[in-house]
PDB file of C-alpha atoms in Angstrom:
ATOM      1  CA  UNK A   1      -1.226 -13.139  -2.020  1.00 80.00           C
ATOM      2  CA  UNK A   2      -0.003  -9.553  -1.873  1.00 89.00           C
ATOM      3  CA  UNK A   3       2.984  -8.522  -3.955  1.00 94.00           C
ATOM      4  CA  UNK A   4       6.285  -7.921  -2.156  1.00 98.00           C
ATOM      5  CA  UNK A   5       8.561  -5.169  -3.471  1.00 98.00           C
ATOM      6  CA  UNK A   6      12.209  -4.569  -2.641  1.00 98.00           C
ATOM      7  CA  UNK A   7      13.002  -1.352  -0.813  1.00 98.00           C
ATOM      8  CA  UNK A   8      16.067   0.422  -2.177  1.00 98.00           C
ATOM      9  CA  UNK A   9      18.319   3.382  -1.546  1.00 98.00           C
ATOM     10  CA  UNK A  10      18.734   6.112  -4.191  1.00 95.00           C
ATOM     11  CA  UNK A  11      21.509   4.049  -5.843  1.00 96.00           C
ATOM     12  CA  UNK A  12      19.229   1.017  -6.238  1.00 97.00           C
ATOM     13  CA  UNK A  13      20.791  -1.115  -3.502  1.00 97.00           C
ATOM     14  CA  UNK A  14      18.209  -3.354  -1.811  1.00 98.00           C
ATOM     15  CA  UNK A  15      17.801  -2.397   1.852  1.00 98.00           C
ATOM     16  CA  UNK A  16      14.594  -4.256   2.741  1.00 98.00           C
ATOM     17  CA  UNK A  17      11.173  -5.308   1.489  1.00 98.00           C
ATOM     18  CA  UNK A  18       7.543  -4.243   1.865  1.00 98.00           C
ATOM     19  CA  UNK A  19       4.114  -5.055   0.499  1.00 97.00           C
ATOM     20  CA  UNK A  20       2.515  -3.199  -2.397  1.00 95.00           C
ATOM     21  CA  UNK A  21      -0.013  -1.731   0.035  1.00 94.00           C
ATOM     22  CA  UNK A  22       2.744  -0.448   2.333  1.00 96.00           C
ATOM     23  CA  UNK A  23       4.597   1.136  -0.599  1.00 96.00           C
ATOM     24  CA  UNK A  24       1.437   2.861  -1.920  1.00 91.00           C
ATOM     25  CA  UNK A  25       0.100   3.985   1.459  1.00 93.00           C
ATOM     26  CA  UNK A  26       1.884   7.317   1.662  1.00 93.00           C
ATOM     27  CA  UNK A  27       4.820   5.748   3.525  1.00 96.00           C
ATOM     28  CA  UNK A  28       7.256   7.042   0.876  1.00 97.00           C
ATOM     29  CA  UNK A  29       9.184   3.766   1.024  1.00 98.00           C
ATOM     30  CA  UNK A  30      11.502   3.914  -2.003  1.00 98.00           C
ATOM     31  CA  UNK A  31      10.863   0.958  -4.318  1.00 98.00           C
ATOM     32  CA  UNK A  32      12.115   0.279  -7.864  1.00 98.00           C
ATOM     33  CA  UNK A  33      10.047   0.315 -11.037  1.00 97.00           C
ATOM     34  CA  UNK A  34      10.848  -0.088 -14.721  1.00 98.00           C
ATOM     35  CA  UNK A  35       9.654   2.007 -17.652  1.00 98.00           C
ATOM     36  CA  UNK A  36      10.140   1.215 -21.337  1.00 98.00           C
ATOM     37  CA  UNK A  37       9.635   3.845 -24.034  1.00 98.00           C
ATOM     38  CA  UNK A  38       9.048   2.340 -27.466  1.00 98.00           C
ATOM     39  CA  UNK A  39       9.612   4.273 -30.701  1.00 97.00           C
ATOM     40  CA  UNK A  40       8.718   3.082 -34.192  1.00 97.00           C
ATOM     41  CA  UNK A  41      10.947   3.855 -37.225  1.00 97.00           C
ATOM     42  CA  UNK A  42       8.942   7.063 -37.871  1.00 96.00           C
ATOM     43  CA  UNK A  43       9.942   8.352 -34.425  1.00 96.00           C
ATOM     44  CA  UNK A  44       6.462   8.029 -32.888  1.00 97.00           C
ATOM     45  CA  UNK A  45       6.209   6.912 -29.269  1.00 98.00           C
ATOM     46  CA  UNK A  46       3.948   4.079 -28.114  1.00 98.00           C
ATOM     47  CA  UNK A  47       1.764   4.899 -25.102  1.00 98.00           C
ATOM     48  CA  UNK A  48      -0.685   2.860 -23.071  1.00 96.00           C
ATOM     49  CA  UNK A  49      -3.931   4.008 -21.464  1.00 95.00           C
ATOM     50  CA  UNK A  50      -3.909   2.632 -17.935  1.00 91.00           C
ATOM     51  CA  UNK A  51      -6.742   0.350 -16.942  1.00 88.00           C
ATOM     52  CA  UNK A  52      -9.547   1.941 -14.937  1.00 90.00           C
ATOM     53  CA  UNK A  53      -8.923  -0.764 -12.313  1.00 87.00           C
ATOM     54  CA  UNK A  54      -5.408   0.509 -11.504  1.00 83.00           C
ATOM     55  CA  UNK A  55      -4.887   1.911  -7.995  1.00 76.00           C
ATOM     56  CA  UNK A  56      -2.641   4.727  -9.274  1.00 79.00           C
ATOM     57  CA  UNK A  57      -3.638   7.078 -12.148  1.00 87.00           C
ATOM     58  CA  UNK A  58      -6.439   4.960 -13.698  1.00 90.00           C
ATOM     59  CA  UNK A  59      -7.463   5.869 -17.267  1.00 93.00           C
ATOM     60  CA  UNK A  60      -4.465   8.118 -17.959  1.00 95.00           C
ATOM     61  CA  UNK A  61      -2.045   7.662 -20.862  1.00 97.00           C
ATOM     62  CA  UNK A  62       1.382   6.535 -19.734  1.00 96.00           C
ATOM     63  CA  UNK A  63       4.721   4.994 -20.667  1.00 96.00           C
ATOM     64  CA  UNK A  64       4.465   2.024 -23.064  1.00 96.00           C
ATOM     65  CA  UNK A  65       5.494  -0.376 -20.316  1.00 95.00           C
ATOM     66  CA  UNK A  66       5.716   0.344 -16.629  1.00 92.00           C
ATOM     67  CA  UNK A  67       5.777  -1.913 -13.660  1.00 92.00           C
ATOM     68  CA  UNK A  68       7.166  -2.776 -10.296  1.00 96.00           C
ATOM     69  CA  UNK A  69      10.201  -4.893  -9.638  1.00 98.00           C
ATOM     70  CA  UNK A  70       9.362  -7.961  -7.543  1.00 98.00           C
ATOM     71  CA  UNK A  71      11.443  -8.819  -4.507  1.00 98.00           C
ATOM     72  CA  UNK A  72      14.360 -11.039  -5.640  1.00 97.00           C
ATOM     73  CA  UNK A  73      14.112  -9.940  -9.283  1.00 97.00           C
ATOM     74  CA  UNK A  74      16.743  -7.897 -11.159  1.00 98.00           C
ATOM     75  CA  UNK A  75      15.858  -4.661 -12.935  1.00 98.00           C
ATOM     76  CA  UNK A  76      16.439  -6.281 -16.342  1.00 97.00           C
ATOM     77  CA  UNK A  77      14.341  -9.340 -15.433  1.00 98.00           C
ATOM     78  CA  UNK A  78      11.496  -7.054 -14.346  1.00 98.00           C
ATOM     79  CA  UNK A  79      11.753  -4.981 -17.535  1.00 98.00           C
ATOM     80  CA  UNK A  80      11.607  -8.047 -19.791  1.00 98.00           C
ATOM     81  CA  UNK A  81       8.746  -9.580 -17.747  1.00 97.00           C
ATOM     82  CA  UNK A  82       6.693  -6.398 -17.864  1.00 96.00           C
ATOM     83  CA  UNK A  83       7.189  -6.054 -21.653  1.00 96.00           C
ATOM     84  CA  UNK A  84       5.977  -9.618 -22.125  1.00 95.00           C
ATOM     85  CA  UNK A  85       3.038  -9.269 -19.699  1.00 93.00           C
ATOM     86  CA  UNK A  86       1.780  -5.859 -20.795  1.00 92.00           C
ATOM     87  CA  UNK A  87       2.469  -5.865 -24.554  1.00 95.00           C
ATOM     88  CA  UNK A  88       3.344  -9.451 -25.464  1.00 95.00           C
ATOM     89  CA  UNK A  89       6.738  -8.431 -26.843  1.00 95.00           C
ATOM     90  CA  UNK A  90       9.973 -10.398 -26.536  1.00 95.00           C
ATOM     91  CA  UNK A  91      13.364 -10.541 -28.218  1.00 94.00           C
ATOM     92  CA  UNK A  92      13.683  -6.779 -28.725  1.00 95.00           C
ATOM     93  CA  UNK A  93      16.805  -4.607 -28.528  1.00 96.00           C
ATOM     94  CA  UNK A  94      16.847  -2.095 -25.694  1.00 97.00           C
ATOM     95  CA  UNK A  95      19.148   0.135 -23.741  1.00 97.00           C
ATOM     96  CA  UNK A  96      18.928   1.708 -20.319  1.00 97.00           C
ATOM     97  CA  UNK A  97      18.842   5.500 -20.410  1.00 96.00           C
ATOM     98  CA  UNK A  98      18.713   6.705 -16.810  1.00 96.00           C
ATOM     99  CA  UNK A  99      17.318   6.257 -13.306  1.00 96.00           C
ATOM    100  CA  UNK A 100      15.712   8.866 -11.058  1.00 95.00           C
ATOM    101  CA  UNK A 101      13.518   9.171  -7.979  1.00 96.00           C
ATOM    102  CA  UNK A 102       9.871  10.078  -8.593  1.00 94.00           C
ATOM    103  CA  UNK A 103       7.588  11.066  -5.743  1.00 93.00           C
ATOM    104  CA  UNK A 104       3.821  11.507  -5.774  1.00 88.00           C
ATOM    105  CA  UNK A 105       1.377  12.050  -2.910  1.00 87.00           C
ATOM    106  CA  UNK A 106       1.178   8.316  -2.202  1.00 87.00           C
ATOM    107  CA  UNK A 107       4.499   6.773  -3.202  1.00 91.00           C
ATOM    108  CA  UNK A 108       8.196   7.184  -3.942  1.00 96.00           C
ATOM    109  CA  UNK A 109       9.788   5.178  -6.764  1.00 96.00           C
ATOM    110  CA  UNK A 110      13.256   4.653  -8.186  1.00 98.00           C
ATOM    111  CA  UNK A 111      12.415   4.692 -11.900  1.00 97.00           C
ATOM    112  CA  UNK A 112      14.720   2.722 -14.217  1.00 98.00           C
ATOM    113  CA  UNK A 113      14.089   3.991 -17.745  1.00 98.00           C
ATOM    114  CA  UNK A 114      14.749   1.956 -20.886  1.00 98.00           C
ATOM    115  CA  UNK A 115      14.232   2.740 -24.576  1.00 98.00           C
ATOM    116  CA  UNK A 116      13.445   0.587 -27.600  1.00 97.00           C
ATOM    117  CA  UNK A 117      14.069   2.358 -30.899  1.00 96.00           C
ATOM    118  CA  UNK A 118      12.934   1.435 -34.417  1.00 96.00           C
ATOM    119  CA  UNK A 119      10.405  -1.070 -33.084  1.00 96.00           C
ATOM    120  CA  UNK A 120       8.612  -2.939 -35.847  1.00 94.00           C
ATOM    121  CA  UNK A 121       5.582  -4.914 -34.835  1.00 88.00           C
ATOM    122  CA  UNK A 122       2.227  -4.621 -33.188  1.00 88.00           C
ATOM    123  CA  UNK A 123       2.117  -4.789 -29.420  1.00 93.00           C
ATOM    124  CA  UNK A 124      -0.765  -6.843 -28.038  1.00 92.00           C
ATOM    125  CA  UNK A 125      -2.071  -5.195 -24.881  1.00 91.00           C
ATOM    126  CA  UNK A 126      -3.107  -7.194 -21.841  1.00 87.00           C
ATOM    127  CA  UNK A 127      -6.696  -6.034 -21.185  1.00 87.00           C
ATOM    128  CA  UNK A 128      -6.238  -6.678 -17.468  1.00 81.00           C
ATOM    129  CA  UNK A 129      -3.424  -4.136 -17.361  1.00 79.00           C
ATOM    130  CA  UNK A 130      -4.113  -1.721 -20.230  1.00 89.00           C
ATOM    131  CA  UNK A 131      -7.299  -0.348 -21.786  1.00 92.00           C
ATOM    132  CA  UNK A 132      -5.620   0.505 -25.103  1.00 95.00           C
ATOM    133  CA  UNK A 133      -2.300   1.396 -26.679  1.00 96.00           C
ATOM    134  CA  UNK A 134      -1.122   3.255 -29.765  1.00 96.00           C
ATOM    135  CA  UNK A 135       1.718   5.258 -31.281  1.00 97.00           C
ATOM    136  CA  UNK A 136       1.640   9.045 -30.832  1.00 98.00           C
ATOM    137  CA  UNK A 137       3.650  11.666 -32.708  1.00 97.00           C
ATOM    138  CA  UNK A 138       5.916  13.745 -30.476  1.00 96.00           C
ATOM    139  CA  UNK A 139       3.927  16.820 -31.572  1.00 96.00           C
ATOM    140  CA  UNK A 140       0.689  15.265 -30.312  1.00 97.00           C
ATOM    141  CA  UNK A 141       2.296  14.364 -26.983  1.00 98.00           C
ATOM    142  CA  UNK A 142       3.639  17.926 -26.615  1.00 96.00           C
ATOM    143  CA  UNK A 143       0.207  19.389 -27.432  1.00 97.00           C
ATOM    144  CA  UNK A 144      -1.435  17.350 -24.659  1.00 97.00           C
ATOM    145  CA  UNK A 145       1.049  17.876 -21.833  1.00 97.00           C
ATOM    146  CA  UNK A 146      -0.541  19.672 -18.886  1.00 96.00           C
ATOM    147  CA  UNK A 147      -4.104  18.831 -19.969  1.00 97.00           C
ATOM    148  CA  UNK A 148      -4.740  15.871 -17.660  1.00 95.00           C
ATOM    149  CA  UNK A 149      -4.311  13.340 -20.482  1.00 97.00           C
ATOM    150  CA  UNK A 150      -1.075  11.783 -19.210  1.00 97.00           C
ATOM    151  CA  UNK A 151       0.150  10.597 -15.834  1.00 93.00           C
ATOM    152  CA  UNK A 152       2.250  13.221 -14.036  1.00 90.00           C
ATOM    153  CA  UNK A 153       5.155  10.772 -14.003  1.00 90.00           C
ATOM    154  CA  UNK A 154       5.011  10.353 -17.792  1.00 96.00           C
ATOM    155  CA  UNK A 155       4.951  14.121 -18.347  1.00 95.00           C
ATOM    156  CA  UNK A 156       8.013  14.583 -16.164  1.00 92.00           C
ATOM    157  CA  UNK A 157       9.838  11.646 -17.711  1.00 95.00           C
ATOM    158  CA  UNK A 158       8.957  12.660 -21.283  1.00 96.00           C
ATOM    159  CA  UNK A 159      11.066  15.824 -20.923  1.00 93.00           C
ATOM    160  CA  UNK A 160      14.057  13.795 -19.718  1.00 94.00           C
ATOM    161  CA  UNK A 161      13.533  11.253 -22.493  1.00 95.00           C
ATOM    162  CA  UNK A 162      13.459  13.827 -25.285  1.00 92.00           C
ATOM    163  CA  UNK A 163      16.606  15.438 -23.906  1.00 93.00           C
ATOM    164  CA  UNK A 164      18.444  12.114 -23.441  1.00 93.00           C
ATOM    165  CA  UNK A 165      17.632  10.979 -26.982  1.00 92.00           C
ATOM    166  CA  UNK A 166      18.211  14.367 -28.583  1.00 89.00           C
ATOM    167  CA  UNK A 167      14.740  14.143 -30.105  1.00 73.00           C
ATOM    168  CA  UNK A 168      12.933  17.205 -31.279  1.00 55.00           C
ATOM    169  CA  UNK A 169       9.494  17.768 -32.675  1.00 48.00           C
ATOM    170  CA  UNK A 170      10.993  20.332 -35.087  1.00 47.00           C
ATOM    171  CA  UNK A 171      10.850  17.906 -38.023  1.00 40.00           C
TER     172      UNK A 171
END
C-alpha cells in the first residue's frame, strides 16, 4: 500500500493529501517532513548515510533522522516515530528550532527541524533505511560541504542549524 502524505500550506496547515509517488513526481506538492539533528556532549553531529535503495539522494550523508509525516499524524508524532524507526532512540529531550520550505528538482517539502543536544548513547541504525551512521566534528562537515558527500538539503540546513545554535567550529 502506497504511503499517503498530507499536503500543507507554507504555515503547515493541512490542505489535502497525496501519495508518495505524486509528491515525488515533480508536482511540487508541498508536504511536511521532520529532521532531527543530534549532538553529543563534545559538540559532534550525528549523520546517517542514506540507503542505496532510497528514491531520493541514495548513498549521501544526511541529517541524523529525516522522514515524512504520514497523513493524520502530528509533526511531533512523526518526529518521535522516525527517531525510533531509524535510530532506535526514545525518551530523549528535544526542541524544535525552525521550519522552512525546501525545493529540489522533484519535490517541495516543509521541513520541521528539531535538535537533540548532549545526546549520550549509541544509535542503532535500521539497515533498511540507513547504510551507516556516525558522529562527525563540525570541522569535518565544513570541510566536506560542496564535495558531493552530503545531500543538498543537509548542506543548506546545516548553515541554518549552526546559526540557530550559535555553534562555531572555531574551538
